[in-house]
Coordinates of C-alpha atoms and ligand atoms in Angstrom, one line a residue:
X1 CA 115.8 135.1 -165.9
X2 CA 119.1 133.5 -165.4
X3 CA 119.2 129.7 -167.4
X4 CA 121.5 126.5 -167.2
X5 CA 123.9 126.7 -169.7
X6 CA 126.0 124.0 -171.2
X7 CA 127.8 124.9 -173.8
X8 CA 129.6 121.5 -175.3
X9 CA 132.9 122.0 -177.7
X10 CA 135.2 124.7 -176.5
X11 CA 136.3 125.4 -179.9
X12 CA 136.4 129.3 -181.3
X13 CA 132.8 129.1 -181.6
X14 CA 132.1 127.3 -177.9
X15 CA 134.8 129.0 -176.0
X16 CA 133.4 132.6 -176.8
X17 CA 129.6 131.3 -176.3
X18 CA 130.8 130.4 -173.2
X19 CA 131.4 133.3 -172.1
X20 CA 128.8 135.5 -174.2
X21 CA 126.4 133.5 -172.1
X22 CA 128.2 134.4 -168.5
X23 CA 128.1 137.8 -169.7
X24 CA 124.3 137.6 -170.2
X25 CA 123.7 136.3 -166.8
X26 CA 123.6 132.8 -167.3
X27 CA 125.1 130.4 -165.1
X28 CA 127.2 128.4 -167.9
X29 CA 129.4 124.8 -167.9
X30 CA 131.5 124.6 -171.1
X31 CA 132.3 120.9 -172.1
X32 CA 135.3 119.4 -173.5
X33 CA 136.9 116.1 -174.0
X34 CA 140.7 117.1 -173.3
X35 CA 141.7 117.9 -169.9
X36 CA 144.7 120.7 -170.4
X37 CA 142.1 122.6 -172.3
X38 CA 139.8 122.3 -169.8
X39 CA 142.2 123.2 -166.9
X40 CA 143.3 126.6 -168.9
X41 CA 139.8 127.2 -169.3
X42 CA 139.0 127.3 -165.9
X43 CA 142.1 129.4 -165.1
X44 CA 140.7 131.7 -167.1
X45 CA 142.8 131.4 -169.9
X46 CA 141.7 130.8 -173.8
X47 CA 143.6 128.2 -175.6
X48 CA 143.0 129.9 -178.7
X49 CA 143.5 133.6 -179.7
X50 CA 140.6 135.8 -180.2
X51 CA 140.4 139.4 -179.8
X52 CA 138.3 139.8 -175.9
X53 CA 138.3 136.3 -174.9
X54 CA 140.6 136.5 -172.2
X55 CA 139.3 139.3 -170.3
X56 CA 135.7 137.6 -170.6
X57 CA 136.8 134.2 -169.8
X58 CA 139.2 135.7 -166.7
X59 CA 136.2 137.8 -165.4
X60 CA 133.3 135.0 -165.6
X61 CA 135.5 132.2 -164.2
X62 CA 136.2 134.3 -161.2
X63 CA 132.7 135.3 -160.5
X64 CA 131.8 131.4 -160.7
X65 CA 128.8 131.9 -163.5
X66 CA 131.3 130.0 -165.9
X67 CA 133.0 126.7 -165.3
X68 CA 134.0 123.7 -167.7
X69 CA 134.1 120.0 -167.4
X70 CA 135.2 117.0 -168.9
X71 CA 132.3 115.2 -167.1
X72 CA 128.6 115.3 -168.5
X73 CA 127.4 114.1 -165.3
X74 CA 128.0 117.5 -164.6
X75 CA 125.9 119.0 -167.3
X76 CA 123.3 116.3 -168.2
X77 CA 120.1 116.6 -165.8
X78 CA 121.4 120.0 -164.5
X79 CA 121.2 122.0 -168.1
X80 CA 118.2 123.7 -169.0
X81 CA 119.6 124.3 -172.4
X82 CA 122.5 122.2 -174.1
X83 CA 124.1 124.1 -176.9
X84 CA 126.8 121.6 -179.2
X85 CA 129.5 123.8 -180.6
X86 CA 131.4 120.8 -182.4
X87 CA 133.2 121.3 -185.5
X88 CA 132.1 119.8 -188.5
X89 CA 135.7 119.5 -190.8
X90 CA 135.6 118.2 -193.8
X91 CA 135.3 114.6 -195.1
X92 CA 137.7 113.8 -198.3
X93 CA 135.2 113.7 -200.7
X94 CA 134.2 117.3 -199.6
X95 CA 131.2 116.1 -197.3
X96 CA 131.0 117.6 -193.8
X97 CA 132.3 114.5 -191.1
X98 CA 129.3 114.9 -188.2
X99 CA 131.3 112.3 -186.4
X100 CA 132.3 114.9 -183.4
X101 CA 128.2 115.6 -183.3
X102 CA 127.7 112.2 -183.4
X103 CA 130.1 111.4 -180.6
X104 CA 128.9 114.2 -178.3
X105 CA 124.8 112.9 -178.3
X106 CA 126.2 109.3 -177.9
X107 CA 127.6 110.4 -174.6
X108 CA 125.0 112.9 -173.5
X109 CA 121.7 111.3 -174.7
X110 CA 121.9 108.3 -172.3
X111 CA 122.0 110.3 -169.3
X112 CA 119.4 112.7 -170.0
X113 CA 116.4 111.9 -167.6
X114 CA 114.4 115.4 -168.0
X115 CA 112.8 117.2 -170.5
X116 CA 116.2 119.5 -172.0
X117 CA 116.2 121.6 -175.2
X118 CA 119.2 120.8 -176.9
X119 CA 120.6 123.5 -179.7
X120 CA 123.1 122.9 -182.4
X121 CA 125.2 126.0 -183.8
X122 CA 127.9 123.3 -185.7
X123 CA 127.1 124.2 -189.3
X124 CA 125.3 121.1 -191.2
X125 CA 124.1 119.9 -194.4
X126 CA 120.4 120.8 -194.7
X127 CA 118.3 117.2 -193.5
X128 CA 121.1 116.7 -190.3
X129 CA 118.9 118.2 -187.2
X130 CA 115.7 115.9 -187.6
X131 CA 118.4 113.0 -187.6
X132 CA 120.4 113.8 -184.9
X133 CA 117.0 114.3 -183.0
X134 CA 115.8 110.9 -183.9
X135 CA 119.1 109.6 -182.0
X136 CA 118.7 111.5 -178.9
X137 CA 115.4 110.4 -178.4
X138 CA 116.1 107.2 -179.3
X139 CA 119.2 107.2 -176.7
X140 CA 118.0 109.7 -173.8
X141 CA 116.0 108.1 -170.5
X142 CA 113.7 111.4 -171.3
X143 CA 112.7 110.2 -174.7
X144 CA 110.8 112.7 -176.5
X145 CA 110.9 115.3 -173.9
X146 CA 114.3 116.1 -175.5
X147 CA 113.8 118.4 -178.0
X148 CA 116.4 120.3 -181.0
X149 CA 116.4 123.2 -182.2
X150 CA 119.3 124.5 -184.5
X151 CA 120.8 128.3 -184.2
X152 CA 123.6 128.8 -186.7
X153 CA 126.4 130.7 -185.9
X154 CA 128.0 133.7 -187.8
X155 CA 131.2 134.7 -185.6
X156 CA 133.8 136.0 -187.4
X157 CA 137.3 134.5 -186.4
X158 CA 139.1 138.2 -184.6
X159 CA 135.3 139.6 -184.0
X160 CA 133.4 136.0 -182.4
X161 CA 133.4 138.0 -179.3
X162 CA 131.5 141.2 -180.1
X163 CA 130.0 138.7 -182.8
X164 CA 128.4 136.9 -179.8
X165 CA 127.6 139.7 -177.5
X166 CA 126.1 142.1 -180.0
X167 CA 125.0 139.6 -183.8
X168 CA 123.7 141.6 -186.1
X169 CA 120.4 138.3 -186.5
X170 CA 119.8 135.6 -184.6
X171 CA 118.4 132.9 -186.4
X172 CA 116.1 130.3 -184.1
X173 CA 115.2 127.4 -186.6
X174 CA 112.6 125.9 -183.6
X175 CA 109.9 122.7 -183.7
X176 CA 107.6 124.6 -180.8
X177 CA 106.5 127.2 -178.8
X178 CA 108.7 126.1 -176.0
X179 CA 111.5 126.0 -177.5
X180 CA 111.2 129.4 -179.0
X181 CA 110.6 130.7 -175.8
X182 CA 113.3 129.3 -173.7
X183 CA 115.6 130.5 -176.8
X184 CA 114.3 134.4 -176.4
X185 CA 115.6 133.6 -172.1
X186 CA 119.2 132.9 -173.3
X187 CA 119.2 135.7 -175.7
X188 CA 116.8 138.0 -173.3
X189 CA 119.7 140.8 -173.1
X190 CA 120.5 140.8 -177.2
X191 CA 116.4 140.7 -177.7
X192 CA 115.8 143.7 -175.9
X193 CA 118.5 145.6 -177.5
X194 CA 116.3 145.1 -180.4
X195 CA 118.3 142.8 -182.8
X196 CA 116.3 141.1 -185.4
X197 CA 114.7 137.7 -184.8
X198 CA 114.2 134.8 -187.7
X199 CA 112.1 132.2 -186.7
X200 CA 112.0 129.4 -188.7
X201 CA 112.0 125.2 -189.0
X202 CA 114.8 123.6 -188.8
X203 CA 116.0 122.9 -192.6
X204 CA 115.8 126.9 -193.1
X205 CA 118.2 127.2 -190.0
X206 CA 120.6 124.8 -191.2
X207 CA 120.5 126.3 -195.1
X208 CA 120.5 129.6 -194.0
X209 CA 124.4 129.6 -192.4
X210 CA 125.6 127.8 -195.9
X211 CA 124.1 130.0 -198.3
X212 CA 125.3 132.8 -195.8
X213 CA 129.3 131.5 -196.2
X214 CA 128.5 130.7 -199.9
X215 CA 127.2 134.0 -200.8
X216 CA 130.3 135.8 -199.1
X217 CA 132.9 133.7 -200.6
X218 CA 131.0 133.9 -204.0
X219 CA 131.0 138.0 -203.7
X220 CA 134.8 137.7 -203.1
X221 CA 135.4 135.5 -206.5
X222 CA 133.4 137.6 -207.8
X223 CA 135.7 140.5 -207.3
X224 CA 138.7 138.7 -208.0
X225 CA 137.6 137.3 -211.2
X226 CA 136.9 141.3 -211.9
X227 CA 140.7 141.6 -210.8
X228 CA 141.8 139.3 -213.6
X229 CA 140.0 141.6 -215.8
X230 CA 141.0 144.5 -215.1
X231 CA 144.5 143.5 -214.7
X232 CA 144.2 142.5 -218.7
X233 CA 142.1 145.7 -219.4
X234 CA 143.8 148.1 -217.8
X235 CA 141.1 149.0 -215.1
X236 CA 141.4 149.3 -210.9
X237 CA 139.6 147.0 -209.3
X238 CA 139.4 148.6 -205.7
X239 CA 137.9 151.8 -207.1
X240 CA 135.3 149.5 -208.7
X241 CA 134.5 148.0 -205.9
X242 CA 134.5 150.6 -204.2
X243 CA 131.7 152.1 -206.8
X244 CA 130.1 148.7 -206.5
X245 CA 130.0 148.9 -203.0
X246 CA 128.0 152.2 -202.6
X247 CA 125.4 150.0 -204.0
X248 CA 123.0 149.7 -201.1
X249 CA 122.1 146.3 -203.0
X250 CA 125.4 145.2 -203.5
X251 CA 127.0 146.6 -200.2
X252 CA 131.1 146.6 -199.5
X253 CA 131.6 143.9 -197.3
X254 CA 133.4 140.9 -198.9
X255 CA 134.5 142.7 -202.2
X256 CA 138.1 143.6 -201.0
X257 CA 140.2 141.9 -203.7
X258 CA 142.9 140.0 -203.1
X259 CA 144.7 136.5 -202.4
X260 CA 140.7 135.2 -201.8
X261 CA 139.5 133.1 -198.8
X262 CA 140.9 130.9 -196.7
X263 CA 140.1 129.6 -193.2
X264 CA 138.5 126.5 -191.4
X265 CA 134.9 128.0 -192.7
X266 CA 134.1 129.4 -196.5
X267 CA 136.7 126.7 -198.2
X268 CA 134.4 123.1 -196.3
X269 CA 131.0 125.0 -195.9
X270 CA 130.8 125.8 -199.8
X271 CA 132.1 122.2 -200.3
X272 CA 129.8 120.2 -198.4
X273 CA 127.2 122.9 -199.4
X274 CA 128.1 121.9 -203.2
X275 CA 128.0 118.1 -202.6
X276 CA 124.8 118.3 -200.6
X277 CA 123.7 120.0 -203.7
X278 CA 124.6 117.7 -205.8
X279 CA 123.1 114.6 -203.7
X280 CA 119.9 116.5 -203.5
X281 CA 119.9 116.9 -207.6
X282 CA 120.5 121.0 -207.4
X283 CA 123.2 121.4 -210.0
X284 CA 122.9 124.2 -210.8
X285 CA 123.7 125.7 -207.6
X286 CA 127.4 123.0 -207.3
X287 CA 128.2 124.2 -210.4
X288 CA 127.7 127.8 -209.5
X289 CA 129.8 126.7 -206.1
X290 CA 132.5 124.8 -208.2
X291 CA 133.1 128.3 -210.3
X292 CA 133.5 130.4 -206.7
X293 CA 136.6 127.6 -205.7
X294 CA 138.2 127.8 -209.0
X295 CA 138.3 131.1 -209.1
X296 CA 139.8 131.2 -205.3
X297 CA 142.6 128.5 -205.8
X298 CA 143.5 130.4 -209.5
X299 CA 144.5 133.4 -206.9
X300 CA 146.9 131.8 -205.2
X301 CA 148.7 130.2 -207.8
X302 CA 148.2 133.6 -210.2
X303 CA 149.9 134.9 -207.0
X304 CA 153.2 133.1 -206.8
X305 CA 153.5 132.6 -210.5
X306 CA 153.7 136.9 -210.6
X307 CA 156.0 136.5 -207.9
X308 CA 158.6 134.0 -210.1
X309 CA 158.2 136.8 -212.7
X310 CA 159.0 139.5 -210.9
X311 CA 162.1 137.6 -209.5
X312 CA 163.1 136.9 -213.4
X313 CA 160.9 133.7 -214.4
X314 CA 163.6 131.1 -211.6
X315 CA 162.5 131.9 -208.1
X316 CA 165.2 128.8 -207.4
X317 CA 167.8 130.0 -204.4
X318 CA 166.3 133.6 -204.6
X319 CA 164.8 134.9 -201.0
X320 CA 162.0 135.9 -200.4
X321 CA 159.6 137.3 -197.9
X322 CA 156.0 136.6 -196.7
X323 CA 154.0 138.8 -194.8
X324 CA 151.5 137.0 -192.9
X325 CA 151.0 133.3 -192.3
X326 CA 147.0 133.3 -190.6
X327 CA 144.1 133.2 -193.2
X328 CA 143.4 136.6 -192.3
X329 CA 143.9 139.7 -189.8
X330 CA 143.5 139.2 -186.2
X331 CA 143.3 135.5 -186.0
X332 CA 146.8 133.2 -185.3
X333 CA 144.6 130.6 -187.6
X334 CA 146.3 129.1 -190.6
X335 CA 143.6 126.6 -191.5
X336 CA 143.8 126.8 -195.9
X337 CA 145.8 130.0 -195.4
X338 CA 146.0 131.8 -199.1
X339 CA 149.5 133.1 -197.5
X340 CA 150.6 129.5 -196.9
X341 CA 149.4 127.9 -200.6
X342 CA 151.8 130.6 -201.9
X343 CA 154.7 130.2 -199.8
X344 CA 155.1 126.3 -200.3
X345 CA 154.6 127.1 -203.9
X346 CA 157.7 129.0 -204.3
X347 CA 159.5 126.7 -201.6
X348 CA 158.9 124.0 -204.1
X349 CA 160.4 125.6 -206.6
X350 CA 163.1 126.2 -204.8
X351 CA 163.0 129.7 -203.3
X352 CA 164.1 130.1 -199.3
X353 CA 161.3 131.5 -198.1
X354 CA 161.1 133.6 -194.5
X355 CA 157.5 134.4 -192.8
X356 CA 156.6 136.7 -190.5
X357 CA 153.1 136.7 -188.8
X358 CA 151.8 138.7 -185.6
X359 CA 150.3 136.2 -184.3
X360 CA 150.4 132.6 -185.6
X361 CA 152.7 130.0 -185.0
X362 CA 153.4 127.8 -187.5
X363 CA 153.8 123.9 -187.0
X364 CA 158.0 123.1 -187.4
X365 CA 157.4 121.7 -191.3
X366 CA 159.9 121.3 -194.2
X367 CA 160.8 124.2 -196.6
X368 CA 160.4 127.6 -194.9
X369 CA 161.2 129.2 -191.8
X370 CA 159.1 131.4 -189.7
X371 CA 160.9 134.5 -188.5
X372 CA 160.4 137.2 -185.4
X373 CA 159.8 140.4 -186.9
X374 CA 159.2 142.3 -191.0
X375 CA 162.8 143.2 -190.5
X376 CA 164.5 139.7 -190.5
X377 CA 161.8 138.5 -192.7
X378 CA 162.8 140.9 -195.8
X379 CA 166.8 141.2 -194.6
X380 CA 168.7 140.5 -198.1
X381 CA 165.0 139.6 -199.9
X382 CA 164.1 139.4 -203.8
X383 CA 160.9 139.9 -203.2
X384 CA 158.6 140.7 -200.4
X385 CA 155.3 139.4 -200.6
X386 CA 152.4 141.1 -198.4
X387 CA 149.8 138.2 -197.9
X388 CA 147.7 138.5 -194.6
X389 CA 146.0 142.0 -194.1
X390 CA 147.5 142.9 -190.5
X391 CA 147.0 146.6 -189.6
X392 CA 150.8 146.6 -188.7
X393 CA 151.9 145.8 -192.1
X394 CA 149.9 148.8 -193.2
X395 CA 152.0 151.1 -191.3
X396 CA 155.4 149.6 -192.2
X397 CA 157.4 152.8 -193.5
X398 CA 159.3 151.5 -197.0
X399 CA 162.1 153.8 -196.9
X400 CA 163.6 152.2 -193.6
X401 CA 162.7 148.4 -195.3
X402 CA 164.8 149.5 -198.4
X403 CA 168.0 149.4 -197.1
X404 CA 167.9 145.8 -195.9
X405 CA 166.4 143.9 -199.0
X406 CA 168.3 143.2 -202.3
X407 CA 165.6 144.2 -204.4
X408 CA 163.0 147.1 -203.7
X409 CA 160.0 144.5 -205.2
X410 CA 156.8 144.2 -203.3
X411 CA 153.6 142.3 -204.3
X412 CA 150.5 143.5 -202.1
X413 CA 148.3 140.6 -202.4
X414 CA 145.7 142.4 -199.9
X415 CA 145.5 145.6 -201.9
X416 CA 145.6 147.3 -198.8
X417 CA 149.0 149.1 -199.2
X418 CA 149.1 152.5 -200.1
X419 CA 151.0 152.3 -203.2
X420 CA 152.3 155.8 -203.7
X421 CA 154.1 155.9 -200.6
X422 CA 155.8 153.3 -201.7
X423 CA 156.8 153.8 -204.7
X424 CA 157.4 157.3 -203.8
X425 CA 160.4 155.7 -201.8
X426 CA 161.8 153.7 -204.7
X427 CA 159.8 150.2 -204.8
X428 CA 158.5 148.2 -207.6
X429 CA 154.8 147.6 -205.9
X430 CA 152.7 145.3 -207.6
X431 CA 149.0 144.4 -207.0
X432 CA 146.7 142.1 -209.3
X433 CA 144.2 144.2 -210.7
X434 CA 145.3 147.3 -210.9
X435 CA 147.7 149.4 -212.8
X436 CA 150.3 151.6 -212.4
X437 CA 153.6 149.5 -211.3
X438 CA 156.7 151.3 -211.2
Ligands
UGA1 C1 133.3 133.5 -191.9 C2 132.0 134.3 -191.9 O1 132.3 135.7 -192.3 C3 131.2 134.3 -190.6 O2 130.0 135.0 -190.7 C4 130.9 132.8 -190.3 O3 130.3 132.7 -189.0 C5 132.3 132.1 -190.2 O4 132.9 132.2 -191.5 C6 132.0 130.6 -189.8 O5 131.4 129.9 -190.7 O6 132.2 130.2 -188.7 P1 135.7 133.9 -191.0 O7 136.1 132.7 -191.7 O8 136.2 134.2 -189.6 O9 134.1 134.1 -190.9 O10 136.3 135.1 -191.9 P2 135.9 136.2 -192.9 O11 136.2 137.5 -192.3 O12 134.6 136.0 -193.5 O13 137.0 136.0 -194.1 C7 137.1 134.7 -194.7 C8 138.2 134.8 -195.8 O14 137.8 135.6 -196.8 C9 139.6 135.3 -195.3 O15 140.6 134.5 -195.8 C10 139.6 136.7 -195.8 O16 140.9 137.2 -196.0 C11 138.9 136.6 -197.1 N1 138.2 137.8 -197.5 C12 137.2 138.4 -196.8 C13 138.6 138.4 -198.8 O17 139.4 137.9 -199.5 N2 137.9 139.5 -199.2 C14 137.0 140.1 -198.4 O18 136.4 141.2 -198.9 C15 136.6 139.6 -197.2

């Protein structure tokens, strides 16, 4: 049965719901408050990069099942279903700032006159929903005909579109029957390709996306403090994990070693997961979180400090080269990019630094200068530093690279290079955690 769809926030998460939801049928209004985004979006144009959008987003905004506004007179009574894809960024003190959520009901809720289910995916400290319900009914002509549910998201930035059209759970954290079944309409096509179903209340929805983030990000600490030890103990991490990995229990995912995690999710959600921790009396589980960060920002700097080493302890006027500026592989997102932590560290110390990244533009900001291509980015280098996983950098062939740098030094902060072939042509190629450097 085709539903009323408005999907409000066209963020990475909204914009690819959007269209998940067109391509399931539905006849779907995305909502956003700034008009060029709004007008590229009905063009049929993404204003962010993600692998899929475009052809999605072209081929739905032709067939007229997906449209977007900056007008909730345009959404309000005609919805069945209202689904808020706001960000939640983070506050200074590490709590999550629900002002966006806030701002959205304060300008919906008054002009809802019928009954509408209204689902959050934003990711929110546990205790949130039941308040934010409280306003809408407060606020909305149709009182306590409007009802929430929450559905957290799991999109991963470079996958949110097979993410959305194919997740491996959906999670419906629902106060009734109704809700539950209007839920199973928008997800009718998903459903019947048999992917799992948790129903549950509404705290359980909101915990579950948290402890999901903070479970993944601890696995990666995890395997980078093992780095650290193996680096001292003369072990290789990747074969570990690999053995780790095979594990059905354990599983592979999120035990690549490496620079650690960045991005606009694992670095707030653990936070505000910690400090909701904390407020609730739990600890034991910030502390636990705390441990996970420390480990991740000790990466970055154990990073650039091998880096000045390798250079010959001054990195001051030396060049060097960074591979990847995004947070990770196919995404142009830089939010708390590991790759960036370690390039203004060794601009501060005085390095001229060059970056090179597929996709991602960076701001114009002081100290280094973002280049076109690996080639001008390592021309007359110390040191090249491989930072963001990119499949192209994978492939780069070291024997044409040797020529142009002044020293043949390398440090693959991904683990992801395939270190004989380059030492094989005559580079120094380090990676944390495991032995044998030229
Ligand atoms: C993450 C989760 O994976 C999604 O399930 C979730 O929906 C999303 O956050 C969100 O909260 O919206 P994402 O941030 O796109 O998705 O990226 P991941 O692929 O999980 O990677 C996060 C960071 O961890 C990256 O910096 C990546 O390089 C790093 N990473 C990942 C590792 O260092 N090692 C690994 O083994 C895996």
């Amino acid at each position: 049965m085709t539903l009323r769809i408005s999907v409000i926030g066209t963020g990475y998460l909204g914009s690819t719901l959007a269209a998940g939801l067109a391509e399931f049928g539905h006849e779907v209004f995305g909502v956003d408050v700034v008009p060029e985004v709004v007008k590229k979006l009905n063009a049929g144009q993404p204003h962010i990069f993600e692998n899929g959008l475009e052809h999605l987003l072209e081929q739905h905004t032709r067939s007229g099942r997906l449209r977007f506004t900056l007008d909730y007179d345009d959404i309000a009574d005609w919805a069945d279903v209202h689904f808020l894809a706001l960000g939640t960024p983070e506050l200074p003190d590490g709590s999550a700032d629900l002002s966006q959520l806030h701002a959205t009901i304060d300008a919906l809720a008054p002009k809802l006159t019928k009954p509408a289910l209204v689902v959050g995916r934003s990711t929110v400290p546990v205790g949130t929903a039941p308040a934010l319900q409280e306003r809408l009914r407060r606020l909305a002509p149709a009182g306590d005909g409007i009802e929430l549910a929450w559905q957290p998201e799991f999109l991963r930035e470079g996958f949110a579109v097979g993410d959305t059209l194919r997740p491996d759970r959906l999670v419906f954290g629902v106060q009734s029957d109704h809700a539950l079944r209007l839920l199973e309409q928008v997800y009718a096509i998903p459903l019947s390709e048999e992917t799992p179903v948790i129903t549950c209340d509404l705290a359980t929805a909101e915990l579950i996306k948290q402890a999901a983030n903070t479970f993944l990000a601890t696995k990666i600490s995890f395997i980078n403090a093992m780095a650290q030890l193996c680096q001292v103990a003369g072990g290789d991490v990747t074969v570990l994990a690999d053995a780790l990995g095979l594990d059905a229990r354990i599983g592979r995912g999120h035990l690549s070693p490496g620079l650690g995690f960045g991005g606009g999710c694992f670095p707030k959600d653990i936070r505000a997961l910690a400090v909701r921790a904390d407020e609730l009396g739990v600890n034991v589980l910030s502390d636990l979180i705390k441990s996970v960060e420390v480990i991740n920002s000790a990466q970055r700097i154990e990073l650039a400090e091998l880096a000045i080493d390798q250079v010959g302890g001054d990195v001051a006027g030396k060049k060097v080269a960074v591979l990847g500026a995004a947070f990770k592989e196919g995404t142009d997102d830089t939010r708390d990019s590991p790759s960036l932590t370690v390039a203004d560290y060794l601009h501060d110390r005085g390095a001229f630094v060059e970056v090179y990244d597929p996709q991602a533009h960076l701001a114009p900001r002081d100290g280094f200068t973002q280049v076109g291509s690996v080639t001008e980015a390592v021309r007359d280098a110390d040191i090249v530093l491989h930072l963001t996983a990119w499949p192209e950098f994978r492939y780069l062939d070291p024997a044409e690279l040797a020529p142009l740098v002044k020293s043949k030094i390398i440090i693959d902060g991904r683990l992801k290079l395939h270190a004989p072939t380059w030492r094989d042509a005559g580079w120094k190629l380090v990676q944390i955690g495991r032995a044998a450097t030229l």
